[in-house]
Amino acid sequence: MRLLALSGSLRARSSNSAVLHSALDLVDGPATTADIGALPHFNPDLDGEDATPPAPVATLRAAVAAADALLVVSPEYAHGVPGVLKNALDWLVSSGECVHKPVAVITASPFPTGGDHANAQLRETLRMMTAEIVTAACREIPAIGPKIDPTTERVTDEATLADLRTAMHHLTTAATE
Ligand SMILES: Cc1cc2nc3c(=O)[nH]c(=O)nc-3n(C[C@H](O)[C@H](O)[C@H](O)COP(=O)(O)O)c2cc1C
């Protein structure tokens, strides 16, 4: 079971990246992260039959194609999906690597809402891309701040860790069925 994870935050001390790495710590087997910060802005002129996609795009597509499942962890910005993450997904729409790929969407926020708007929007975009949303593996994590150790940049809250373990179990099970 090869898992590929994407973080919607480029911030060095991102709470969502901490959630992402904590989730990956709980998974058996190879797990990698994709660098989506280096992707160019999506432009259909750079894609399609008569164009060679930019190198970072080809790298992302190969990583997604090689993965058995995707984990997307993201903050919410202005009740929406961070542009950097939507940009990455836009590069994957027509190339098809996400088709029937099991995907978990986790959003974490310092607020009680847990990034619910971004979570719903991400699921809708991925559903349109014909990814297999593993609903039992999706989470909206509220009040994330004190649940993370800033030194280790990992989740330390026991209940959140237990829930992440359950979520990853559902994702990996869906990927191996
Ligand atoms: C421009 C901006 C807009 C934000 N909008 C929201 C929002 O709509 N909902 C929310 O829950 N948090 C919002 N936040 C707060 C983020 O959830 C918070 O900064 C979080 O720590 C960012 O995730 P990260 O730690 O993974 O970088 C916003 C933050 C910024 C900088």
mmCIF file with all atom_site columns, C-alpha atoms and ligand atoms in Angstrom:
data_model
loop_
_atom_site.group_PDB
_atom_site.id
_atom_site.type_symbol
_atom_site.label_atom_id
_atom_site.label_alt_id
_atom_site.label_comp_id
_atom_site.label_asym_id
_atom_site.label_entity_id
_atom_site.label_seq_id
_atom_site.pdbx_PDB_ins_code
_atom_site.Cartn_x
_atom_site.Cartn_y
_atom_site.Cartn_z
_atom_site.occupancy
_atom_site.B_iso_or_equiv
_atom_site.pdbx_formal_charge
_atom_site.auth_seq_id
_atom_site.auth_comp_id
_atom_site.auth_asym_id
_atom_site.auth_atom_id
_atom_site.pdbx_PDB_model_num
ATOM   1   C CA  . MET A 1 1   ? 0.000   0.000  0.000   1.00 0.00 ? 1   MET A CA  1
ATOM   2   C CA  . ARG A 1 2   ? 1.708   3.159  -1.228  1.00 0.00 ? 2   ARG A CA  1
ATOM   3   C CA  . LEU A 1 3   ? 0.256   6.344  0.164   1.00 0.00 ? 3   LEU A CA  1
ATOM   4   C CA  . LEU A 1 4   ? 0.858   9.807  -1.281  1.00 0.00 ? 4   LEU A CA  1
ATOM   5   C CA  . ALA A 1 5   ? 0.052   12.858 0.837   1.00 0.00 ? 5   ALA A CA  1
ATOM   6   C CA  . LEU A 1 6   ? -0.559  16.459 -0.226  1.00 0.00 ? 6   LEU A CA  1
ATOM   7   C CA  . SER A 1 7   ? -0.582  19.383 2.183   1.00 0.00 ? 7   SER A CA  1
ATOM   8   C CA  . GLY A 1 8   ? -2.568  22.482 1.294   1.00 0.00 ? 8   GLY A CA  1
ATOM   9   C CA  . SER A 1 9   ? -0.280  24.650 3.431   1.00 0.00 ? 9   SER A CA  1
ATOM   10  C CA  . LEU A 1 10  ? 3.179   25.777 2.355   1.00 0.00 ? 10  LEU A CA  1
ATOM   11  C CA  . ARG A 1 11  ? 3.851   27.313 5.783   1.00 0.00 ? 11  ARG A CA  1
ATOM   12  C CA  . ALA A 1 12  ? 7.025   26.051 7.468   1.00 0.00 ? 12  ALA A CA  1
ATOM   13  C CA  . ARG A 1 13  ? 5.299   25.339 10.795  1.00 0.00 ? 13  ARG A CA  1
ATOM   14  C CA  . SER A 1 14  ? 1.961   24.344 9.314   1.00 0.00 ? 14  SER A CA  1
ATOM   15  C CA  . SER A 1 15  ? -0.488  22.658 11.656  1.00 0.00 ? 15  SER A CA  1
ATOM   16  C CA  . ASN A 1 16  ? -1.977  20.784 8.700   1.00 0.00 ? 16  ASN A CA  1
ATOM   17  C CA  . SER A 1 17  ? 1.420   19.464 7.666   1.00 0.00 ? 17  SER A CA  1
ATOM   18  C CA  . ALA A 1 18  ? 1.857   18.331 11.288  1.00 0.00 ? 18  ALA A CA  1
ATOM   19  C CA  . VAL A 1 19  ? -1.454  16.469 11.018  1.00 0.00 ? 19  VAL A CA  1
ATOM   20  C CA  . LEU A 1 20  ? -0.330  15.007 7.691   1.00 0.00 ? 20  LEU A CA  1
ATOM   21  C CA  . HIS A 1 21  ? 2.963   13.695 9.097   1.00 0.00 ? 21  HIS A CA  1
ATOM   22  C CA  . SER A 1 22  ? 1.247   12.387 12.223  1.00 0.00 ? 22  SER A CA  1
ATOM   23  C CA  . ALA A 1 23  ? -1.180  10.464 10.020  1.00 0.00 ? 23  ALA A CA  1
ATOM   24  C CA  . LEU A 1 24  ? 1.653   9.067  7.900   1.00 0.00 ? 24  LEU A CA  1
ATOM   25  C CA  . ASP A 1 25  ? 3.438   7.939  11.083  1.00 0.00 ? 25  ASP A CA  1
ATOM   26  C CA  . LEU A 1 26  ? 0.418   5.694  11.724  1.00 0.00 ? 26  LEU A CA  1
ATOM   27  C CA  . VAL A 1 27  ? 0.498   3.965  8.349   1.00 0.00 ? 27  VAL A CA  1
ATOM   28  C CA  . ASP A 1 28  ? 2.408   0.795  7.541   1.00 0.00 ? 28  ASP A CA  1
ATOM   29  C CA  . GLY A 1 29  ? 4.211   0.762  4.226   1.00 0.00 ? 29  GLY A CA  1
ATOM   30  C CA  . PRO A 1 30  ? 5.742   3.477  2.087   1.00 0.00 ? 30  PRO A CA  1
ATOM   31  C CA  . ALA A 1 31  ? 4.296   6.960  2.359   1.00 0.00 ? 31  ALA A CA  1
ATOM   32  C CA  . THR A 1 32  ? 5.544   10.034 0.563   1.00 0.00 ? 32  THR A CA  1
ATOM   33  C CA  . THR A 1 33  ? 4.577   13.669 0.262   1.00 0.00 ? 33  THR A CA  1
ATOM   34  C CA  . ALA A 1 34  ? 4.273   15.661 -2.935  1.00 0.00 ? 34  ALA A CA  1
ATOM   35  C CA  . ASP A 1 35  ? 5.740   19.149 -3.271  1.00 0.00 ? 35  ASP A CA  1
ATOM   36  C CA  . ILE A 1 36  ? 2.922   21.170 -4.796  1.00 0.00 ? 36  ILE A CA  1
ATOM   37  C CA  . GLY A 1 37  ? 4.513   24.565 -4.102  1.00 0.00 ? 37  GLY A CA  1
ATOM   38  C CA  . ALA A 1 38  ? 6.729   24.349 -7.189  1.00 0.00 ? 38  ALA A CA  1
ATOM   39  C CA  . LEU A 1 39  ? 3.869   23.778 -9.632  1.00 0.00 ? 39  LEU A CA  1
ATOM   40  C CA  . PRO A 1 40  ? 3.233   26.535 -12.170 1.00 0.00 ? 40  PRO A CA  1
ATOM   41  C CA  . HIS A 1 41  ? -0.205  28.096 -12.303 1.00 0.00 ? 41  HIS A CA  1
ATOM   42  C CA  . PHE A 1 42  ? -2.522  25.787 -14.181 1.00 0.00 ? 42  PHE A CA  1
ATOM   43  C CA  . ASN A 1 43  ? -2.799  26.777 -17.820 1.00 0.00 ? 43  ASN A CA  1
ATOM   44  C CA  . PRO A 1 44  ? -4.439  24.450 -20.363 1.00 0.00 ? 44  PRO A CA  1
ATOM   45  C CA  . ASP A 1 45  ? -2.102  25.856 -23.038 1.00 0.00 ? 45  ASP A CA  1
ATOM   46  C CA  . LEU A 1 46  ? 0.780   24.105 -21.249 1.00 0.00 ? 46  LEU A CA  1
ATOM   47  C CA  . ASP A 1 47  ? -1.090  20.808 -21.254 1.00 0.00 ? 47  ASP A CA  1
ATOM   48  C CA  . GLY A 1 48  ? -2.841  18.508 -23.690 1.00 0.00 ? 48  GLY A CA  1
ATOM   49  C CA  . GLU A 1 49  ? -1.848  16.701 -26.868 1.00 0.00 ? 49  GLU A CA  1
ATOM   50  C CA  . ASP A 1 50  ? 0.458   19.323 -28.378 1.00 0.00 ? 50  ASP A CA  1
ATOM   51  C CA  . ALA A 1 51  ? 2.281   20.277 -25.181 1.00 0.00 ? 51  ALA A CA  1
ATOM   52  C CA  . THR A 1 52  ? 4.786   18.663 -22.850 1.00 0.00 ? 52  THR A CA  1
ATOM   53  C CA  . PRO A 1 53  ? 3.682   19.351 -19.290 1.00 0.00 ? 53  PRO A CA  1
ATOM   54  C CA  . PRO A 1 54  ? 6.138   21.291 -17.113 1.00 0.00 ? 54  PRO A CA  1
ATOM   55  C CA  . ALA A 1 55  ? 8.523   19.026 -15.159 1.00 0.00 ? 55  ALA A CA  1
ATOM   56  C CA  . PRO A 1 56  ? 6.918   19.573 -11.716 1.00 0.00 ? 56  PRO A CA  1
ATOM   57  C CA  . VAL A 1 57  ? 3.554   18.626 -13.219 1.00 0.00 ? 57  VAL A CA  1
ATOM   58  C CA  . ALA A 1 58  ? 4.953   15.433 -14.718 1.00 0.00 ? 58  ALA A CA  1
ATOM   59  C CA  . THR A 1 59  ? 6.532   14.608 -11.349 1.00 0.00 ? 59  THR A CA  1
ATOM   60  C CA  . LEU A 1 60  ? 3.239   15.128 -9.510  1.00 0.00 ? 60  LEU A CA  1
ATOM   61  C CA  . ARG A 1 61  ? 1.294   13.056 -12.016 1.00 0.00 ? 61  ARG A CA  1
ATOM   62  C CA  . ALA A 1 62  ? 3.796   10.194 -11.792 1.00 0.00 ? 62  ALA A CA  1
ATOM   63  C CA  . ALA A 1 63  ? 3.643   10.270 -7.989  1.00 0.00 ? 63  ALA A CA  1
ATOM   64  C CA  . VAL A 1 64  ? -0.158  10.159 -7.995  1.00 0.00 ? 64  VAL A CA  1
ATOM   65  C CA  . ALA A 1 65  ? -0.194  7.385  -10.597 1.00 0.00 ? 65  ALA A CA  1
ATOM   66  C CA  . ALA A 1 66  ? 2.203   5.310  -8.478  1.00 0.00 ? 66  ALA A CA  1
ATOM   67  C CA  . ALA A 1 67  ? 0.144   5.721  -5.300  1.00 0.00 ? 67  ALA A CA  1
ATOM   68  C CA  . ASP A 1 68  ? -2.564  3.318  -4.174  1.00 0.00 ? 68  ASP A CA  1
ATOM   69  C CA  . ALA A 1 69  ? -4.282  6.055  -2.168  1.00 0.00 ? 69  ALA A CA  1
ATOM   70  C CA  . LEU A 1 70  ? -4.130  9.796  -1.583  1.00 0.00 ? 70  LEU A CA  1
ATOM   71  C CA  . LEU A 1 71  ? -4.275  11.743 1.646   1.00 0.00 ? 71  LEU A CA  1
ATOM   72  C CA  . VAL A 1 72  ? -5.111  15.433 1.298   1.00 0.00 ? 72  VAL A CA  1
ATOM   73  C CA  . VAL A 1 73  ? -4.662  17.577 4.411   1.00 0.00 ? 73  VAL A CA  1
ATOM   74  C CA  . SER A 1 74  ? -5.438  21.250 4.179   1.00 0.00 ? 74  SER A CA  1
ATOM   75  C CA  . PRO A 1 75  ? -6.291  24.455 5.960   1.00 0.00 ? 75  PRO A CA  1
ATOM   76  C CA  . GLU A 1 76  ? -9.242  26.589 4.935   1.00 0.00 ? 76  GLU A CA  1
ATOM   77  C CA  . TYR A 1 77  ? -8.622  30.082 3.609   1.00 0.00 ? 77  TYR A CA  1
ATOM   78  C CA  . ALA A 1 78  ? -11.556 32.505 3.427   1.00 0.00 ? 78  ALA A CA  1
ATOM   79  C CA  . HIS A 1 79  ? -14.036 29.610 3.535   1.00 0.00 ? 79  HIS A CA  1
ATOM   80  C CA  . GLY A 1 80  ? -12.281 28.022 0.582   1.00 0.00 ? 80  GLY A CA  1
ATOM   81  C CA  . VAL A 1 81  ? -9.528  25.718 -0.595  1.00 0.00 ? 81  VAL A CA  1
ATOM   82  C CA  . PRO A 1 82  ? -5.996  27.206 -0.590  1.00 0.00 ? 82  PRO A CA  1
ATOM   83  C CA  . GLY A 1 83  ? -5.114  28.254 -4.130  1.00 0.00 ? 83  GLY A CA  1
ATOM   84  C CA  . VAL A 1 84  ? -1.942  26.176 -4.152  1.00 0.00 ? 84  VAL A CA  1
ATOM   85  C CA  . LEU A 1 85  ? -3.928  23.000 -3.529  1.00 0.00 ? 85  LEU A CA  1
ATOM   86  C CA  . LYS A 1 86  ? -6.713  23.776 -6.014  1.00 0.00 ? 86  LYS A CA  1
ATOM   87  C CA  . ASN A 1 87  ? -3.974  24.525 -8.551  1.00 0.00 ? 87  ASN A CA  1
ATOM   88  C CA  . ALA A 1 88  ? -2.423  21.086 -7.954  1.00 0.00 ? 88  ALA A CA  1
ATOM   89  C CA  . LEU A 1 89  ? -5.803  19.376 -8.357  1.00 0.00 ? 89  LEU A CA  1
ATOM   90  C CA  . ASP A 1 90  ? -6.511  21.324 -11.555 1.00 0.00 ? 90  ASP A CA  1
ATOM   91  C CA  . TRP A 1 91  ? -3.330  19.851 -13.071 1.00 0.00 ? 91  TRP A CA  1
ATOM   92  C CA  . LEU A 1 92  ? -4.703  16.369 -12.286 1.00 0.00 ? 92  LEU A CA  1
ATOM   93  C CA  . VAL A 1 93  ? -8.212  16.796 -13.717 1.00 0.00 ? 93  VAL A CA  1
ATOM   94  C CA  . SER A 1 94  ? -7.684  15.881 -17.352 1.00 0.00 ? 94  SER A CA  1
ATOM   95  C CA  . SER A 1 95  ? -4.667  13.581 -16.945 1.00 0.00 ? 95  SER A CA  1
ATOM   96  C CA  . GLY A 1 96  ? -6.793  11.111 -14.973 1.00 0.00 ? 96  GLY A CA  1
ATOM   97  C CA  . GLU A 1 97  ? -4.418  9.819  -12.274 1.00 0.00 ? 97  GLU A CA  1
ATOM   98  C CA  . CYS A 1 98  ? -7.087  10.394 -9.601  1.00 0.00 ? 98  CYS A CA  1
ATOM   99  C CA  . VAL A 1 99  ? -9.770  8.320  -11.331 1.00 0.00 ? 99  VAL A CA  1
ATOM   100 C CA  . HIS A 1 100 ? -11.007 5.629  -8.884  1.00 0.00 ? 100 HIS A CA  1
ATOM   101 C CA  . LYS A 1 101 ? -8.132  6.509  -6.523  1.00 0.00 ? 101 LYS A CA  1
ATOM   102 C CA  . PRO A 1 102 ? -9.151  6.202  -2.857  1.00 0.00 ? 102 PRO A CA  1
ATOM   103 C CA  . VAL A 1 103 ? -8.780  9.625  -1.228  1.00 0.00 ? 103 VAL A CA  1
ATOM   104 C CA  . ALA A 1 104 ? -9.138  10.934 2.308   1.00 0.00 ? 104 ALA A CA  1
ATOM   105 C CA  . VAL A 1 105 ? -9.657  14.646 2.917   1.00 0.00 ? 105 VAL A CA  1
ATOM   106 C CA  . ILE A 1 106 ? -8.652  16.056 6.292   1.00 0.00 ? 106 ILE A CA  1
ATOM   107 C CA  . THR A 1 107 ? -8.911  19.713 7.217   1.00 0.00 ? 107 THR A CA  1
ATOM   108 C CA  . ALA A 1 108 ? -7.608  21.232 10.436  1.00 0.00 ? 108 ALA A CA  1
ATOM   109 C CA  . SER A 1 109 ? -8.318  24.694 11.774  1.00 0.00 ? 109 SER A CA  1
ATOM   110 C CA  . PRO A 1 110 ? -7.752  26.699 14.940  1.00 0.00 ? 110 PRO A CA  1
ATOM   111 C CA  . PHE A 1 111 ? -11.499 27.375 14.883  1.00 0.00 ? 111 PHE A CA  1
ATOM   112 C CA  . PRO A 1 112 ? -14.393 25.096 15.971  1.00 0.00 ? 112 PRO A CA  1
ATOM   113 C CA  . THR A 1 113 ? -15.508 24.547 12.373  1.00 0.00 ? 113 THR A CA  1
ATOM   114 C CA  . GLY A 1 114 ? -12.459 22.419 11.506  1.00 0.00 ? 114 GLY A CA  1
ATOM   115 C CA  . GLY A 1 115 ? -12.265 23.861 7.994   1.00 0.00 ? 115 GLY A CA  1
ATOM   116 C CA  . ASP A 1 116 ? -15.639 22.424 7.017   1.00 0.00 ? 116 ASP A CA  1
ATOM   117 C CA  . HIS A 1 117 ? -16.101 24.641 3.946   1.00 0.00 ? 117 HIS A CA  1
ATOM   118 C CA  . ALA A 1 118 ? -12.737 23.674 2.460   1.00 0.00 ? 118 ALA A CA  1
ATOM   119 C CA  . ASN A 1 119 ? -13.339 20.026 3.322   1.00 0.00 ? 119 ASN A CA  1
ATOM   120 C CA  . ALA A 1 120 ? -16.668 19.983 1.472   1.00 0.00 ? 120 ALA A CA  1
ATOM   121 C CA  . GLN A 1 121 ? -15.195 21.838 -1.510  1.00 0.00 ? 121 GLN A CA  1
ATOM   122 C CA  . LEU A 1 122 ? -12.225 19.485 -1.762  1.00 0.00 ? 122 LEU A CA  1
ATOM   123 C CA  . ARG A 1 123 ? -14.484 16.455 -1.667  1.00 0.00 ? 123 ARG A CA  1
ATOM   124 C CA  . GLU A 1 124 ? -16.689 17.948 -4.382  1.00 0.00 ? 124 GLU A CA  1
ATOM   125 C CA  . THR A 1 125 ? -13.701 18.690 -6.641  1.00 0.00 ? 125 THR A CA  1
ATOM   126 C CA  . LEU A 1 126 ? -12.247 15.215 -6.114  1.00 0.00 ? 126 LEU A CA  1
ATOM   127 C CA  . ARG A 1 127 ? -15.668 13.639 -6.684  1.00 0.00 ? 127 ARG A CA  1
ATOM   128 C CA  . MET A 1 128 ? -15.905 15.507 -9.994  1.00 0.00 ? 128 MET A CA  1
ATOM   129 C CA  . MET A 1 129 ? -12.470 14.061 -10.828 1.00 0.00 ? 129 MET A CA  1
ATOM   130 C CA  . THR A 1 130 ? -13.959 10.568 -10.238 1.00 0.00 ? 130 THR A CA  1
ATOM   131 C CA  . ALA A 1 131 ? -11.723 9.904  -7.265  1.00 0.00 ? 131 ALA A CA  1
ATOM   132 C CA  . GLU A 1 132 ? -13.130 7.491  -4.684  1.00 0.00 ? 132 GLU A CA  1
ATOM   133 C CA  . ILE A 1 133 ? -13.802 9.606  -1.620  1.00 0.00 ? 133 ILE A CA  1
ATOM   134 C CA  . VAL A 1 134 ? -13.343 7.394  1.439   1.00 0.00 ? 134 VAL A CA  1
ATOM   135 C CA  . THR A 1 135 ? -15.877 9.153  3.640   1.00 0.00 ? 135 THR A CA  1
ATOM   136 C CA  . ALA A 1 136 ? -14.988 7.129  6.740   1.00 0.00 ? 136 ALA A CA  1
ATOM   137 C CA  . ALA A 1 137 ? -11.411 8.400  6.434   1.00 0.00 ? 137 ALA A CA  1
ATOM   138 C CA  . CYS A 1 138 ? -12.278 12.094 6.101   1.00 0.00 ? 138 CYS A CA  1
ATOM   139 C CA  . ARG A 1 139 ? -12.018 14.401 9.090   1.00 0.00 ? 139 ARG A CA  1
ATOM   140 C CA  . GLU A 1 140 ? -12.585 18.031 10.092  1.00 0.00 ? 140 GLU A CA  1
ATOM   141 C CA  . ILE A 1 141 ? -10.313 18.703 13.058  1.00 0.00 ? 141 ILE A CA  1
ATOM   142 C CA  . PRO A 1 142 ? -11.284 21.745 15.170  1.00 0.00 ? 142 PRO A CA  1
ATOM   143 C CA  . ALA A 1 143 ? -9.127  23.753 17.596  1.00 0.00 ? 143 ALA A CA  1
ATOM   144 C CA  . ILE A 1 144 ? -5.941  22.240 16.222  1.00 0.00 ? 144 ILE A CA  1
ATOM   145 C CA  . GLY A 1 145 ? -3.432  24.593 17.926  1.00 0.00 ? 145 GLY A CA  1
ATOM   146 C CA  . PRO A 1 146 ? -2.978  22.951 21.350  1.00 0.00 ? 146 PRO A CA  1
ATOM   147 C CA  . LYS A 1 147 ? -3.251  19.474 19.834  1.00 0.00 ? 147 LYS A CA  1
ATOM   148 C CA  . ILE A 1 148 ? 0.204   19.840 18.262  1.00 0.00 ? 148 ILE A CA  1
ATOM   149 C CA  . ASP A 1 149 ? 3.656   19.851 19.843  1.00 0.00 ? 149 ASP A CA  1
ATOM   150 C CA  . PRO A 1 150 ? 5.456   22.733 18.101  1.00 0.00 ? 150 PRO A CA  1
ATOM   151 C CA  . THR A 1 151 ? 8.859   21.135 18.733  1.00 0.00 ? 151 THR A CA  1
ATOM   152 C CA  . THR A 1 152 ? 8.161   17.756 17.159  1.00 0.00 ? 152 THR A CA  1
ATOM   153 C CA  . GLU A 1 153 ? 5.533   19.195 14.779  1.00 0.00 ? 153 GLU A CA  1
ATOM   154 C CA  . ARG A 1 154 ? 3.335   16.205 15.477  1.00 0.00 ? 154 ARG A CA  1
ATOM   155 C CA  . VAL A 1 155 ? -0.151  15.777 16.942  1.00 0.00 ? 155 VAL A CA  1
ATOM   156 C CA  . THR A 1 156 ? 0.116   14.920 20.635  1.00 0.00 ? 156 THR A CA  1
ATOM   157 C CA  . ASP A 1 157 ? -3.582  14.992 21.570  1.00 0.00 ? 157 ASP A CA  1
ATOM   158 C CA  . GLU A 1 158 ? -4.438  11.350 22.263  1.00 0.00 ? 158 GLU A CA  1
ATOM   159 C CA  . ALA A 1 159 ? -8.052  11.504 21.065  1.00 0.00 ? 159 ALA A CA  1
ATOM   160 C CA  . THR A 1 160 ? -7.014  13.134 17.787  1.00 0.00 ? 160 THR A CA  1
ATOM   161 C CA  . LEU A 1 161 ? -4.249  10.572 17.285  1.00 0.00 ? 161 LEU A CA  1
ATOM   162 C CA  . ALA A 1 162 ? -6.684  7.721  17.900  1.00 0.00 ? 162 ALA A CA  1
ATOM   163 C CA  . ASP A 1 163 ? -9.115  9.237  15.415  1.00 0.00 ? 163 ASP A CA  1
ATOM   164 C CA  . LEU A 1 164 ? -6.339  9.680  12.843  1.00 0.00 ? 164 LEU A CA  1
ATOM   165 C CA  . ARG A 1 165 ? -5.403  6.030  13.316  1.00 0.00 ? 165 ARG A CA  1
ATOM   166 C CA  . THR A 1 166 ? -9.013  5.036  12.592  1.00 0.00 ? 166 THR A CA  1
ATOM   167 C CA  . ALA A 1 167 ? -9.123  7.317  9.562   1.00 0.00 ? 167 ALA A CA  1
ATOM   168 C CA  . MET A 1 168 ? -5.903  5.855  8.140   1.00 0.00 ? 168 MET A CA  1
ATOM   169 C CA  . HIS A 1 169 ? -7.215  2.347  8.749   1.00 0.00 ? 169 HIS A CA  1
ATOM   170 C CA  . HIS A 1 170 ? -10.279 3.153  6.637   1.00 0.00 ? 170 HIS A CA  1
ATOM   171 C CA  . LEU A 1 171 ? -8.146  4.684  3.878   1.00 0.00 ? 171 LEU A CA  1
ATOM   172 C CA  . THR A 1 172 ? -5.664  1.828  3.665   1.00 0.00 ? 172 THR A CA  1
ATOM   173 C CA  . THR A 1 173 ? -8.455  -0.743 3.809   1.00 0.00 ? 173 THR A CA  1
ATOM   174 C CA  . ALA A 1 174 ? -10.221 0.961  0.890   1.00 0.00 ? 174 ALA A CA  1
ATOM   175 C CA  . ALA A 1 175 ? -6.957  0.997  -1.046  1.00 0.00 ? 175 ALA A CA  1
ATOM   176 C CA  . THR A 1 176 ? -6.327  -2.703 -0.613  1.00 0.00 ? 176 THR A CA  1
ATOM   177 C CA  . GLU A 1 177 ? -9.870  -3.950 -1.298  1.00 0.00 ? 177 GLU A CA  1
HETATM 178 C C1  . LIG B 2 .   ? -5.754  34.444 4.639   1.00 0.00 ? 1   LIG B C1  1
HETATM 179 C C2  . LIG B 2 .   ? -6.279  33.515 5.686   1.00 0.00 ? 1   LIG B C2  1
HETATM 180 C C3  . LIG B 2 .   ? -7.604  33.141 5.673   1.00 0.00 ? 1   LIG B C3  1
HETATM 181 C C4  . LIG B 2 .   ? -8.092  32.245 6.619   1.00 0.00 ? 1   LIG B C4  1
HETATM 182 N N1  . LIG B 2 .   ? -9.387  31.838 6.562   1.00 0.00 ? 1   LIG B N1  1
HETATM 183 C C5  . LIG B 2 .   ? -9.817  30.851 7.383   1.00 0.00 ? 1   LIG B C5  1
HETATM 184 C C6  . LIG B 2 .   ? -11.131 30.311 7.233   1.00 0.00 ? 1   LIG B C6  1
HETATM 185 O O1  . LIG B 2 .   ? -11.920 30.710 6.401   1.00 0.00 ? 1   LIG B O1  1
HETATM 186 N N2  . LIG B 2 .   ? -11.476 29.275 8.063   1.00 0.00 ? 1   LIG B N2  1
HETATM 187 C C7  . LIG B 2 .   ? -10.622 28.770 9.005   1.00 0.00 ? 1   LIG B C7  1
HETATM 188 O O2  . LIG B 2 .   ? -10.984 27.821 9.693   1.00 0.00 ? 1   LIG B O2  1
HETATM 189 N N3  . LIG B 2 .   ? -9.385  29.287 9.179   1.00 0.00 ? 1   LIG B N3  1
HETATM 190 C C8  . LIG B 2 .   ? -8.975  30.315 8.400   1.00 0.00 ? 1   LIG B C8  1
HETATM 191 N N4  . LIG B 2 .   ? -7.725  30.830 8.535   1.00 0.00 ? 1   LIG B N4  1
HETATM 192 C C9  . LIG B 2 .   ? -6.887  30.384 9.650   1.00 0.00 ? 1   LIG B C9  1
HETATM 193 C C10 . LIG B 2 .   ? -6.110  29.142 9.301   1.00 0.00 ? 1   LIG B C10 1
HETATM 194 O O3  . LIG B 2 .   ? -6.922  28.020 9.540   1.00 0.00 ? 1   LIG B O3  1
HETATM 195 C C11 . LIG B 2 .   ? -4.866  29.087 10.178  1.00 0.00 ? 1   LIG B C11 1
HETATM 196 O O4  . LIG B 2 .   ? -3.995  30.167 9.854   1.00 0.00 ? 1   LIG B O4  1
HETATM 197 C C12 . LIG B 2 .   ? -4.148  27.766 10.035  1.00 0.00 ? 1   LIG B C12 1
HETATM 198 O O5  . LIG B 2 .   ? -3.134  27.696 11.007  1.00 0.00 ? 1   LIG B O5  1
HETATM 199 C C13 . LIG B 2 .   ? -3.531  27.637 8.657   1.00 0.00 ? 1   LIG B C13 1
HETATM 200 O O6  . LIG B 2 .   ? -3.119  26.320 8.477   1.00 0.00 ? 1   LIG B O6  1
HETATM 201 P P1  . LIG B 2 .   ? -1.601  25.856 8.647   1.00 0.00 ? 1   LIG B P1  1
HETATM 202 O O7  . LIG B 2 .   ? -1.242  25.988 10.118  1.00 0.00 ? 1   LIG B O7  1
HETATM 203 O O8  . LIG B 2 .   ? -1.618  24.434 8.208   1.00 0.00 ? 1   LIG B O8  1
HETATM 204 O O9  . LIG B 2 .   ? -0.739  26.723 7.790   1.00 0.00 ? 1   LIG B O9  1
HETATM 205 C C14 . LIG B 2 .   ? -7.217  31.740 7.616   1.00 0.00 ? 1   LIG B C14 1
HETATM 206 C C15 . LIG B 2 .   ? -5.877  32.140 7.620   1.00 0.00 ? 1   LIG B C15 1
HETATM 207 C C16 . LIG B 2 .   ? -5.414  33.003 6.674   1.00 0.00 ? 1   LIG B C16 1
HETATM 208 C C17 . LIG B 2 .   ? -3.945  33.384 6.679   1.00 0.00 ? 1   LIG B C17 1
#
